[in-house]
Amino acid sequence: MEKTKMNKILKVIVAAPAILFLFIGVRWLAAPAGVAAEFGMPLLDGLGRSTQIGDFAAFFIGIGTMMLLGVATQRNTWFLAPAILLSLTAVFRVVAWLAHDASFAVEQIAVEVVVSALLFFAASRTATGQA
């Protein structure tokens, strides 16, 4: 398969989860109770609610935006940043399970690992970003 066709396919494959992350982030802003329940948590009150909505919306919108910037600019930095965030999220879920009696979130960890791997691969196929 020629390189340009492969790059177009890779762009589509990366854009799909990016759009999903953006959608989840917007849901944290527009309908936080529903998305909180899907994440297995209640929507908190007061400062806790502010933290949930602010942190989760920023996390998902930030990751989705960086992924789309990577697709648009073909600069690997935009793929590396969300790959690192998602990788750390997966690692810290395991820490939560080992050290804090949290449920082992197999499905969530799998998504984070697969998307991280995709982003690291995309970064390896694109130009180095400038500092």
XYZ file of C-alpha atoms in Angstrom:
131
model
C 0.000 0.000 0.000
C 1.435 3.385 -0.913
C 2.452 5.725 1.887
C -0.096 8.480 1.190
C -2.996 6.042 1.217
C -1.719 4.527 4.478
C -1.438 7.998 6.002
C -5.039 8.799 4.995
C -6.257 5.583 6.615
C -4.252 6.346 9.758
C -5.754 9.847 9.909
C -9.275 8.404 9.839
C -8.417 5.771 12.446
C -6.986 8.437 14.783
C -9.810 10.920 14.144
C -12.516 8.420 15.176
C -11.521 8.124 18.865
C -10.637 11.841 18.898
C -14.219 12.700 18.008
C -15.463 10.250 20.643
C -13.279 11.902 23.299
C -14.578 15.340 22.279
C -18.152 14.072 22.512
C -17.542 12.675 26.012
C -15.999 15.991 27.074
C -18.954 17.977 25.774
C -21.292 15.605 27.609
C -19.443 16.426 30.846
C -20.362 20.064 30.178
C -23.924 19.560 28.924
C -25.249 16.505 30.790
C -22.811 15.589 33.567
C -25.166 13.377 35.577
C -25.623 10.953 32.689
C -21.966 10.629 31.799
C -20.955 10.374 35.475
C -23.316 7.408 35.858
C -21.783 5.769 32.778
C -18.380 6.175 34.446
C -19.679 4.407 37.560
C -19.821 7.449 39.809
C -22.452 9.794 41.189
C -22.434 13.442 40.226
C -21.039 15.121 43.325
C -22.194 18.386 44.903
C -20.395 21.673 45.462
C -16.652 21.737 44.906
C -16.668 18.021 44.035
C -19.068 18.687 41.139
C -16.910 21.568 39.939
C -13.874 19.299 40.026
C -15.627 16.429 38.234
C -17.011 18.584 35.439
C -13.941 20.777 35.030
C -11.339 18.015 35.185
C -13.176 15.433 33.097
C -14.302 17.925 30.439
C -10.756 19.296 30.184
C -9.258 15.786 30.024
C -11.506 14.525 27.231
C -11.742 17.742 25.218
C -7.994 18.279 25.601
C -7.119 14.780 24.430
C -9.576 14.911 21.518
C -8.310 18.330 20.464
C -4.655 17.269 20.591
C -5.425 14.167 18.541
C -7.191 16.230 15.865
C -4.330 18.738 15.864
C -2.012 15.798 15.214
C -4.167 14.684 12.300
C -4.315 18.223 10.889
C -0.659 19.225 11.355
C 1.041 15.825 11.127
C 3.333 16.867 14.008
C 4.136 13.995 16.333
C 4.026 16.154 19.470
C 0.252 16.385 19.144
C 0.024 12.574 19.173
C 2.557 12.055 21.967
C 0.867 14.280 24.547
C -2.493 12.426 24.555
C -0.683 9.072 24.295
C 1.196 9.880 27.491
C -1.972 11.036 29.275
C -3.897 7.904 28.282
C -0.973 5.632 29.190
C -0.710 7.222 32.617
C -4.459 6.883 33.088
C -4.195 3.138 32.427
C -1.229 2.779 34.804
C -2.945 4.749 37.562
C -6.099 2.628 37.207
C -3.922 -0.389 37.995
C -2.413 1.481 40.959
C -5.929 2.299 42.189
C -6.804 -1.401 41.979
C -3.618 -2.564 43.708
C -3.362 0.073 46.417
C -6.847 1.443 46.992
C -9.287 -1.449 46.508
C -10.765 -0.005 43.298
C -12.404 -2.290 40.760
C -10.071 -3.550 38.040
C -11.356 -1.592 35.025
C -10.448 -4.030 32.241
C -12.512 -2.435 29.458
C -11.366 1.098 30.227
C -7.723 0.053 30.522
C -7.972 -1.824 27.221
C -9.317 1.266 25.431
C -6.604 3.457 26.953
C -3.842 1.024 25.990
C -5.123 0.504 22.435
C -5.611 4.223 21.753
C -2.211 5.002 23.325
C -0.546 2.428 21.080
C -2.339 3.900 18.060
C -1.125 7.383 19.004
C 2.463 6.245 19.569
C 2.333 4.568 16.145
C 0.886 7.720 14.545
C 3.642 9.769 16.194
C 6.263 7.452 14.713
C 4.808 8.057 11.240
C 4.762 11.866 11.411
C 7.224 14.753 11.516
C 8.949 15.810 14.693
C 7.321 18.862 16.241
C 9.362 21.963 16.886
C 10.145 22.945 20.476
